[in-house]
mmCIF file of C-alpha atoms in Angstrom:
data_model
loop_
_atom_site.group_PDB
_atom_site.id
_atom_site.type_symbol
_atom_site.label_atom_id
_atom_site.label_comp_id
_atom_site.label_asym_id
_atom_site.label_seq_id
_atom_site.Cartn_x
_atom_site.Cartn_y
_atom_site.Cartn_z
ATOM 1 C CA MET A 14 0.000 0.000 0.000
ATOM 2 C CA THR A 15 1.274 3.451 -0.922
ATOM 3 C CA SER A 16 1.585 6.051 1.830
ATOM 4 C CA PHE A 17 -0.401 9.268 1.616
ATOM 5 C CA PRO A 18 2.659 11.551 1.235
ATOM 6 C CA GLU A 19 3.829 9.324 -1.611
ATOM 7 C CA LEU A 20 0.405 9.593 -3.320
ATOM 8 C CA ALA A 21 0.339 13.362 -2.915
ATOM 9 C CA THR A 22 3.862 13.731 -4.274
ATOM 10 C CA ARG A 23 3.240 11.420 -7.213
ATOM 11 C CA TYR A 24 -0.173 12.762 -8.303
ATOM 12 C CA TRP A 25 -0.332 16.417 -7.193
ATOM 13 C CA LYS A 26 0.769 17.896 -10.542
ATOM 14 C CA SER A 27 -1.616 15.835 -12.663
ATOM 15 C CA ILE A 28 -4.585 16.366 -10.317
ATOM 16 C CA HIS A 29 -3.911 20.110 -10.131
ATOM 17 C CA ARG A 30 -3.549 20.275 -13.935
ATOM 18 C CA VAL A 31 -6.930 18.570 -14.431
ATOM 19 C CA CYS A 32 -8.551 21.018 -12.011
ATOM 20 C CA TRP A 33 -6.884 23.978 -13.749
ATOM 21 C CA ASN A 34 -7.990 22.787 -17.185
ATOM 22 C CA LEU A 35 -11.563 22.320 -15.999
ATOM 23 C CA LEU A 36 -11.840 25.503 -13.953
ATOM 24 C CA SER A 37 -9.455 27.937 -15.713
ATOM 25 C CA ASP A 38 -8.812 29.581 -12.373
ATOM 26 C CA ARG A 39 -5.491 28.937 -10.622
ATOM 27 C CA LYS A 40 -6.716 29.676 -7.112
ATOM 28 C CA ALA A 41 -9.827 27.526 -7.506
ATOM 29 C CA ALA A 42 -7.758 24.724 -9.077
ATOM 30 C CA ALA A 43 -5.335 24.724 -6.149
ATOM 31 C CA GLU A 44 -8.225 24.725 -3.667
ATOM 32 C CA VAL A 45 -9.985 21.832 -5.408
ATOM 33 C CA ALA A 46 -6.764 19.815 -5.743
ATOM 34 C CA GLU A 47 -6.020 20.372 -2.060
ATOM 35 C CA ALA A 48 -9.567 19.394 -1.082
ATOM 36 C CA THR A 49 -9.247 16.263 -3.220
ATOM 37 C CA PHE A 50 -6.143 15.101 -1.371
ATOM 38 C CA LEU A 51 -7.516 16.072 2.041
ATOM 39 C CA SER A 52 -10.687 14.099 1.412
ATOM 40 C CA ALA A 53 -8.582 11.121 0.311
ATOM 41 C CA LEU A 54 -6.603 11.412 3.544
ATOM 42 C CA HIS A 55 -9.648 11.638 5.826
ATOM 43 C CA ASP A 56 -12.184 9.472 3.977
ATOM 44 C CA PRO A 57 -11.026 5.920 3.223
ATOM 45 C CA GLY A 58 -13.952 5.536 0.799
ATOM 46 C CA ILE A 59 -12.265 7.933 -1.649
ATOM 47 C CA LEU A 60 -9.478 5.411 -2.315
ATOM 48 C CA PRO A 61 -11.286 2.054 -2.394
ATOM 49 C CA ARG A 62 -9.339 -1.187 -2.570
ATOM 50 C CA GLY A 63 -8.990 -2.595 -6.049
ATOM 51 C CA VAL A 64 -9.267 0.815 -7.739
ATOM 52 C CA PRO A 65 -6.026 2.434 -8.911
ATOM 53 C CA PRO A 66 -5.379 5.476 -6.689
ATOM 54 C CA GLU A 67 -4.848 7.736 -9.703
ATOM 55 C CA ARG A 68 -8.318 6.862 -11.043
ATOM 56 C CA ALA A 69 -9.939 7.512 -7.663
ATOM 57 C CA LEU A 70 -8.129 10.842 -7.294
ATOM 58 C CA TYR A 71 -9.086 11.909 -10.827
ATOM 59 C CA ARG A 72 -12.706 10.965 -10.133
ATOM 60 C CA GLU A 73 -12.761 13.013 -6.932
ATOM 61 C CA ALA A 74 -10.991 15.993 -8.545
ATOM 62 C CA VAL A 75 -13.297 16.009 -11.586
ATOM 63 C CA SER A 76 -16.374 15.714 -9.376
ATOM 64 C CA ARG A 77 -15.251 18.574 -7.138
ATOM 65 C CA SER A 78 -14.315 20.700 -10.157
ATOM 66 C CA LEU A 79 -17.660 20.124 -11.852
ATOM 67 C CA HIS A 80 -19.503 21.131 -8.678
ATOM 68 C CA ARG A 81 -17.461 24.306 -8.512
ATOM 69 C CA LEU A 82 -17.927 25.411 -12.149
ATOM 70 C CA PRO A 83 -20.870 27.829 -11.797
ATOM 71 C CA ALA A 84 -18.945 29.915 -9.252
ATOM 72 C CA VAL A 85 -15.856 30.056 -11.459
ATOM 73 C CA ARG A 86 -17.795 31.069 -14.588
ATOM 74 C CA LYS A 87 -18.857 34.301 -12.878
ATOM 75 C CA THR A 88 -15.258 35.500 -12.516
ATOM 76 C CA PRO A 89 -13.616 37.514 -15.304
ATOM 77 C CA PHE A 90 -11.399 35.658 -17.753
ATOM 78 C CA ASP A 91 -7.882 37.051 -17.729
ATOM 79 C CA SER A 92 -5.789 34.804 -19.996
ATOM 80 C CA GLU A 93 -4.556 36.044 -23.355
ATOM 81 C CA GLY A 94 -3.390 34.523 -26.626
ATOM 82 C CA ALA A 95 -4.125 31.102 -28.055
ATOM 83 C CA GLY A 96 -4.010 29.456 -24.627
ATOM 84 C CA GLY A 97 -6.567 31.945 -23.380
ATOM 85 C CA ALA A 98 -8.758 31.391 -26.432
ATOM 86 C CA ILE A 99 -8.652 27.635 -25.865
ATOM 87 C CA ARG A 100 -9.596 28.086 -22.212
ATOM 88 C CA GLN A 101 -12.506 30.347 -23.192
ATOM 89 C CA VAL A 102 -13.803 27.719 -25.607
ATOM 90 C CA LEU A 103 -13.339 24.995 -22.979
ATOM 91 C CA LEU A 104 -15.539 27.036 -20.644
ATOM 92 C CA ARG A 105 -18.301 27.006 -23.286
ATOM 93 C CA LEU A 106 -18.346 23.207 -23.470
ATOM 94 C CA ASP A 107 -20.744 21.009 -21.551
ATOM 95 C CA ALA A 108 -19.037 20.119 -18.249
ATOM 96 C CA ILE A 109 -18.824 16.381 -19.003
ATOM 97 C CA ASP A 110 -17.565 17.055 -22.562
ATOM 98 C CA ARG A 111 -14.887 19.300 -21.072
ATOM 99 C CA ALA A 112 -13.895 16.720 -18.471
ATOM 100 C CA ALA A 113 -13.708 13.956 -21.096
ATOM 101 C CA PHE A 114 -11.615 16.162 -23.401
ATOM 102 C CA VAL A 115 -9.215 17.244 -20.655
ATOM 103 C CA LEU A 116 -8.701 13.726 -19.305
ATOM 104 C CA ARG A 117 -8.335 12.095 -22.737
ATOM 105 C CA GLU A 118 -6.546 14.718 -24.835
ATOM 106 C CA VAL A 119 -4.669 16.807 -22.277
ATOM 107 C CA GLU A 120 -3.866 14.180 -19.647
ATOM 108 C CA GLN A 121 -3.608 11.403 -22.274
ATOM 109 C CA LEU A 122 -5.539 8.876 -20.185
ATOM 110 C CA PRO A 123 -6.786 5.818 -22.086
ATOM 111 C CA THR A 124 -10.445 5.987 -23.115
ATOM 112 C CA GLU A 125 -11.343 3.164 -20.715
ATOM 113 C CA GLU A 126 -9.713 5.035 -17.826
ATOM 114 C CA VAL A 127 -11.622 8.230 -18.666
ATOM 115 C CA ALA A 128 -14.830 6.189 -18.820
ATOM 116 C CA ALA A 129 -14.122 4.759 -15.367
ATOM 117 C CA VAL A 130 -13.335 8.199 -13.926
ATOM 118 C CA LEU A 131 -16.495 9.785 -15.357
ATOM 119 C CA GLY A 132 -18.727 6.748 -14.845
ATOM 120 C CA ILE A 133 -19.795 6.559 -18.500
ATOM 121 C CA ALA A 134 -19.284 4.035 -21.307
ATOM 122 C CA PRO A 135 -16.092 4.213 -23.418
ATOM 123 C CA GLY A 136 -18.197 4.899 -26.520
ATOM 124 C CA HIS A 137 -19.705 7.929 -24.802
ATOM 125 C CA VAL A 138 -16.207 9.155 -23.931
ATOM 126 C CA ARG A 139 -15.245 8.978 -27.609
ATOM 127 C CA GLN A 140 -18.422 10.850 -28.590
ATOM 128 C CA ARG A 141 -17.882 13.564 -26.005
ATOM 129 C CA VAL A 142 -14.205 14.013 -26.901
ATOM 130 C CA HIS A 143 -15.123 14.205 -30.584
ATOM 131 C CA ARG A 144 -17.850 16.773 -29.897
ATOM 132 C CA ALA A 145 -15.446 18.869 -27.797
ATOM 133 C CA THR A 146 -12.751 18.629 -30.470
ATOM 134 C CA MET A 147 -15.175 19.729 -33.188
ATOM 135 C CA THR A 148 -16.341 22.657 -31.067
ATOM 136 C CA LEU A 149 -12.767 23.721 -30.317
ATOM 137 C CA THR A 150 -11.717 23.356 -33.948
ATOM 138 C CA GLY A 151 -14.720 25.266 -35.224
ATOM 139 C CA PHE A 152 -14.405 28.114 -32.773
ATOM 140 C CA LEU A 153 -10.645 28.462 -32.946
ATOM 141 C CA GLY A 154 -10.659 28.215 -36.742
ATOM 142 C CA ARG A 155 -13.009 31.205 -36.894
ATOM 143 C CA SER A 156 -11.127 33.122 -34.211
ATOM 144 C CA PHE A 157 -7.749 32.952 -35.898
ATOM 145 C CA GLU A 158 -8.797 33.548 -39.521
ATOM 146 C CA ALA A 159 -7.243 36.560 -41.216
ATOM 147 C CA PRO A 160 -9.622 39.534 -41.209
ATOM 148 C CA GLY A 161 -11.574 39.725 -44.436
ATOM 149 C CA ALA A 162 -10.639 36.181 -45.450
ATOM 150 C CA ALA A 163 -13.533 34.418 -47.091
ATOM 151 C CA ARG A 164 -14.078 30.748 -46.380
ATOM 152 C CA SER A 165 -14.881 28.765 -49.442
ATOM 153 C CA SER A 166 -16.607 25.440 -49.291
ATOM 154 C CA THR A 167 -15.738 24.618 -52.892
ATOM 155 C CA ILE A 168 -12.467 23.241 -54.103
ATOM 156 C CA LYS A 169 -10.907 25.224 -56.886
ATOM 157 C CA THR A 170 -9.473 23.110 -59.662
ATOM 158 C CA PRO A 171 -7.416 24.250 -62.600
ATOM 159 C CA ARG A 172 -9.408 24.760 -65.760
ATOM 160 C CA SER A 173 -8.978 22.017 -68.241
ATOM 161 C CA ARG A 174 -7.632 22.967 -71.629
ATOM 162 C CA SER A 175 -10.117 22.702 -74.418
ATOM 163 C CA SER A 176 -8.947 21.227 -77.695
ATOM 164 C CA THR A 177 -9.785 23.745 -80.362
#
């Protein structure tokens, strides 16, 4: 069995990063990450036997972050640049879509692990990640287009030479 200080040392960065990516607020992310580890320390049910500790900590951190989201959304957004734009789009996503995207694409957890953390089927994880990716791609594509650039849905092909 792993000691609590060992768990905290090993998983603090990844748990904090998940909270930060879900909440987009450093102070709130640190508070939620801290609360996650404190609850794991004081409540043995948070780290059940037979469940990898990382999965249980992710589950607790995601749950706490999702419960905190409405309060964070009311605060002004202060990030700039592409990273800030991505965070703004992440905030527009459905909370579960955002959690699935962050765990799968940012944290690089396997789909099955994300499914276990969120308590949904692996197929639903893939759907939610795809939906989040399409939303991000669509929004960011529009945000970073050159001003006045027209989007064309047709493919231009060279004119064929006519034999006259």
